[in-house]
PDB file of C-alpha atoms in Angstrom:
ATOM      1  CA  MET A1475      83.997 101.897  86.681  1.00 96.00           C
ATOM      2  CA  ARG A1476      84.894  98.247  87.259  1.00 98.00           C
ATOM      3  CA  LEU A1477      88.210  97.417  85.583  1.00 98.00           C
ATOM      4  CA  LEU A1478      90.062  94.139  85.090  1.00 98.00           C
ATOM      5  CA  LEU A1479      93.752  94.711  84.403  1.00 98.00           C
ATOM      6  CA  ASP A1480      95.387  92.926  81.501  1.00 98.00           C
ATOM      7  CA  THR A1481      98.561  91.170  82.614  1.00 98.00           C
ATOM      8  CA  HIS A1482     100.972  93.684  81.084  1.00 97.00           C
ATOM      9  CA  VAL A1483      99.014  96.616  82.569  1.00 98.00           C
ATOM     10  CA  LEU A1484      99.203  94.965  85.992  1.00 98.00           C
ATOM     11  CA  LEU A1485     102.961  94.456  85.675  1.00 97.00           C
ATOM     12  CA  TRP A1486     103.551  97.997  84.399  1.00 97.00           C
ATOM     13  CA  TRP A1487     101.522  99.473  87.282  1.00 97.00           C
ATOM     14  CA  LEU A1488     103.298  97.436  89.955  1.00 97.00           C
ATOM     15  CA  ALA A1489     106.722  98.253  88.464  1.00 95.00           C
ATOM     16  CA  GLY A1490     105.924 101.950  88.075  1.00 95.00           C
ATOM     17  CA  SER A1491     106.815 101.594  84.409  1.00 96.00           C
ATOM     18  CA  ARG A1492     106.754 104.537  82.027  1.00 95.00           C
ATOM     19  CA  ARG A1493     105.269 102.174  79.456  1.00 96.00           C
ATOM     20  CA  LEU A1494     101.902 102.449  81.222  1.00 97.00           C
ATOM     21  CA  PRO A1495      99.893 105.081  79.337  1.00 96.00           C
ATOM     22  CA  LYS A1496      98.830 108.120  81.352  1.00 96.00           C
ATOM     23  CA  ALA A1497      95.169 107.371  80.613  1.00 96.00           C
ATOM     24  CA  ALA A1498      95.562 103.923  82.187  1.00 97.00           C
ATOM     25  CA  MET A1499      97.396 105.397  85.172  1.00 97.00           C
ATOM     26  CA  ALA A1500      94.583 107.841  85.767  1.00 97.00           C
ATOM     27  CA  LEU A1501      91.923 105.124  85.569  1.00 98.00           C
ATOM     28  CA  ILE A1502      93.768 102.833  87.968  1.00 98.00           C
ATOM     29  CA  ALA A1503      94.538 105.640  90.433  1.00 97.00           C
ATOM     30  CA  ASP A1504      90.963 106.958  90.454  1.00 97.00           C
ATOM     31  CA  PRO A1505      89.444 105.884  93.800  1.00 96.00           C
ATOM     32  CA  ALA A1506      85.989 105.811  92.192  1.00 97.00           C
ATOM     33  CA  ASN A1507      87.084 102.813  90.093  1.00 98.00           C
ATOM     34  CA  MET A1508      87.202  99.222  91.348  1.00 98.00           C
ATOM     35  CA  ILE A1509      90.291  97.448  90.057  1.00 98.00           C
ATOM     36  CA  TRP A1510      90.532  93.680  89.665  1.00 98.00           C
ATOM     37  CA  MET A1511      93.507  91.369  89.100  1.00 98.00           C
ATOM     38  CA  SER A1512      92.789  87.933  87.668  1.00 98.00           C
ATOM     39  CA  ALA A1513      94.271  84.685  88.911  1.00 97.00           C
ATOM     40  CA  ALA A1514      94.826  84.010  85.194  1.00 98.00           C
ATOM     41  CA  SER A1515      97.318  86.903  85.122  1.00 98.00           C
ATOM     42  CA  VAL A1516      99.147  85.503  88.139  1.00 97.00           C
ATOM     43  CA  TRP A1517      99.324  82.141  86.366  1.00 96.00           C
ATOM     44  CA  GLU A1518     100.621  83.771  83.167  1.00 97.00           C
ATOM     45  CA  ILE A1519     103.254  85.747  85.095  1.00 97.00           C
ATOM     46  CA  ALA A1520     104.328  82.639  87.036  1.00 96.00           C
ATOM     47  CA  LEU A1521     104.804  80.687  83.800  1.00 96.00           C
ATOM     48  CA  LYS A1522     106.781  83.474  82.140  1.00 96.00           C
ATOM     49  CA  ALA A1523     108.928  83.960  85.249  1.00 96.00           C
ATOM     50  CA  ARG A1524     109.649  80.215  85.407  1.00 95.00           C
ATOM     51  CA  LEU A1525     110.698  80.269  81.739  1.00 95.00           C
ATOM     52  CA  GLY A1526     112.997  83.214  82.424  1.00 95.00           C
ATOM     53  CA  ARG A1527     111.045  85.538  80.108  1.00 95.00           C
ATOM     54  CA  ILE A1528     110.366  88.058  82.882  1.00 94.00           C
ATOM     55  CA  ASP A1529     112.016  88.811  86.210  1.00 93.00           C
ATOM     56  CA  VAL A1530     109.258  88.870  88.829  1.00 93.00           C
ATOM     57  CA  ASP A1531     109.076  87.495  92.348  1.00 93.00           C
ATOM     58  CA  ILE A1532     105.710  85.757  92.027  1.00 93.00           C
ATOM     59  CA  HIS A1533     105.321  85.650  95.825  1.00 93.00           C
ATOM     60  CA  GLU A1534     105.416  89.458  96.005  1.00 94.00           C
ATOM     61  CA  LEU A1535     102.817  89.925  93.276  1.00 93.00           C
ATOM     62  CA  GLU A1536      99.608  89.415  95.254  1.00 92.00           C
ATOM     63  CA  PRO A1537     100.687  91.481  98.297  1.00 95.00           C
ATOM     64  CA  ALA A1538     101.776  94.314  95.978  1.00 96.00           C
ATOM     65  CA  ALA A1539      98.466  94.202  94.125  1.00 96.00           C
ATOM     66  CA  LYS A1540      96.513  94.220  97.398  1.00 95.00           C
ATOM     67  CA  ALA A1541      98.612  97.159  98.620  1.00 96.00           C
ATOM     68  CA  SER A1542      97.506  98.983  95.459  1.00 96.00           C
ATOM     69  CA  GLY A1543      93.895  98.283  96.442  1.00 96.00           C
ATOM     70  CA  PHE A1544      93.228  95.682  93.751  1.00 98.00           C
ATOM     71  CA  GLU A1545      90.684  92.910  94.231  1.00 97.00           C
ATOM     72  CA  ALA A1546      91.582  89.318  93.322  1.00 97.00           C
ATOM     73  CA  LEU A1547      89.385  87.601  90.743  1.00 98.00           C
ATOM     74  CA  ALA A1548      89.424  83.796  90.791  1.00 98.00           C
ATOM     75  CA  VAL A1549      88.966  81.806  87.606  1.00 98.00           C
ATOM     76  CA  THR A1550      85.666  79.915  87.690  1.00 97.00           C
ATOM     77  CA  CYS A1551      84.202  77.160  85.533  1.00 98.00           C
ATOM     78  CA  GLY A1552      81.804  79.776  84.165  1.00 97.00           C
ATOM     79  CA  HIS A1553      84.710  81.955  83.065  1.00 98.00           C
ATOM     80  CA  ALA A1554      86.417  79.023  81.384  1.00 96.00           C
ATOM     81  CA  ALA A1555      83.219  77.968  79.625  1.00 97.00           C
ATOM     82  CA  ALA A1556      82.592  81.531  78.398  1.00 97.00           C
ATOM     83  CA  VAL A1557      85.787  81.337  76.348  1.00 96.00           C
ATOM     84  CA  ALA A1558      83.957  78.977  73.965  1.00 95.00           C
ATOM     85  CA  ALA A1559      81.456  81.712  73.048  1.00 93.00           C
ATOM     86  CA  LEU A1560      84.138  84.232  72.085  1.00 94.00           C
ATOM     87  CA  PRO A1561      84.938  84.827  68.420  1.00 90.00           C
ATOM     88  CA  MET A1562      88.486  83.821  67.456  1.00 88.00           C
ATOM     89  CA  HIS A1563      89.759  87.408  67.190  1.00 87.00           C
ATOM     90  CA  HIS A1564      92.735  86.478  69.301  1.00 80.00           C
ATOM     91  CA  ARG A1565      94.448  83.139  69.939  1.00 85.00           C
ATOM     92  CA  ASP A1566      96.318  83.807  73.204  1.00 92.00           C
ATOM     93  CA  PRO A1567      94.549  81.652  75.831  1.00 95.00           C
ATOM     94  CA  PHE A1568      95.322  84.029  78.710  1.00 96.00           C
ATOM     95  CA  ASP A1569      93.920  87.028  76.836  1.00 96.00           C
ATOM     96  CA  ARG A1570      90.843  85.075  75.828  1.00 97.00           C
ATOM     97  CA  LEU A1571      90.230  84.051  79.436  1.00 98.00           C
ATOM     98  CA  LEU A1572      90.603  87.661  80.609  1.00 98.00           C
ATOM     99  CA  VAL A1573      88.093  88.793  77.963  1.00 98.00           C
ATOM    100  CA  ALA A1574      85.688  86.043  79.063  1.00 98.00           C
ATOM    101  CA  GLN A1575      86.052  87.097  82.689  1.00 98.00           C
ATOM    102  CA  SER A1576      85.342  90.713  81.787  1.00 98.00           C
ATOM    103  CA  VAL A1577      82.174  89.666  79.934  1.00 97.00           C
ATOM    104  CA  VAL A1578      80.893  87.329  82.667  1.00 97.00           C
ATOM    105  CA  GLU A1579      81.679  89.705  85.539  1.00 98.00           C
ATOM    106  CA  ASP A1580      80.596  92.905  83.763  1.00 97.00           C
ATOM    107  CA  LEU A1581      84.090  94.392  83.936  1.00 98.00           C
ATOM    108  CA  ARG A1582      86.099  96.345  81.375  1.00 98.00           C
ATOM    109  CA  LEU A1583      89.431  94.739  80.481  1.00 98.00           C
ATOM    110  CA  LEU A1584      92.002  97.550  80.622  1.00 98.00           C
ATOM    111  CA  THR A1585      94.694  96.775  78.069  1.00 98.00           C
ATOM    112  CA  HIS A1586      97.275  98.361  75.796  1.00 96.00           C
ATOM    113  CA  ASP A1587      96.825  95.531  73.267  1.00 95.00           C
ATOM    114  CA  ALA A1588      94.799  96.950  70.366  1.00 95.00           C
ATOM    115  CA  SER A1589      94.359  93.455  68.916  1.00 94.00           C
ATOM    116  CA  LEU A1590      91.778  92.829  71.668  1.00 96.00           C
ATOM    117  CA  SER A1591      89.539  95.724  70.599  1.00 95.00           C
ATOM    118  CA  PRO A1592      87.366  93.552  68.278  1.00 95.00           C
ATOM    119  CA  TYR A1593      85.879  92.025  71.431  1.00 95.00           C
ATOM    120  CA  GLY A1594      83.895  95.238  71.816  1.00 93.00           C
ATOM    121  CA  PRO A1595      82.786  97.175  74.867  1.00 94.00           C
ATOM    122  CA  SER A1596      84.149  94.676  77.392  1.00 95.00           C
ATOM    123  CA  VAL A1597      87.650  95.782  76.327  1.00 97.00           C
ATOM    124  CA  MET A1598      89.129  99.245  76.915  1.00 98.00           C
ATOM    125  CA  VAL A1599      92.312  99.871  74.940  1.00 97.00           C
ATOM    126  CA  VAL A1600      94.505 102.705  76.253  1.00 94.00           C
TER     127      VAL A1600
END
């Protein structure tokens, strides 16, 4: 399975948080699955860290994700344009971009945010 991690799932995994559901842990740890981290998540984390909303060393994020075996997914013009075709189920621009990336790249967005489930099979809520 090809999975794109939602930002909170990425942070929970890297922190070893108990908030990460066991089902998500199993999917991420399964070597048969390819795991992707979006540049949009790095941007979101950087903004929240700068605002003091989370305590993360942004410079350690990418090396930690690579050490976990995650692939980096750049944001392309095609991803950004695909946001326009999405229904307005959700207003958060970062979440909408992650959904668009999952659609364009044929990935499943792994999230704990049930409000994203209306986007259908491109979203996997755990």
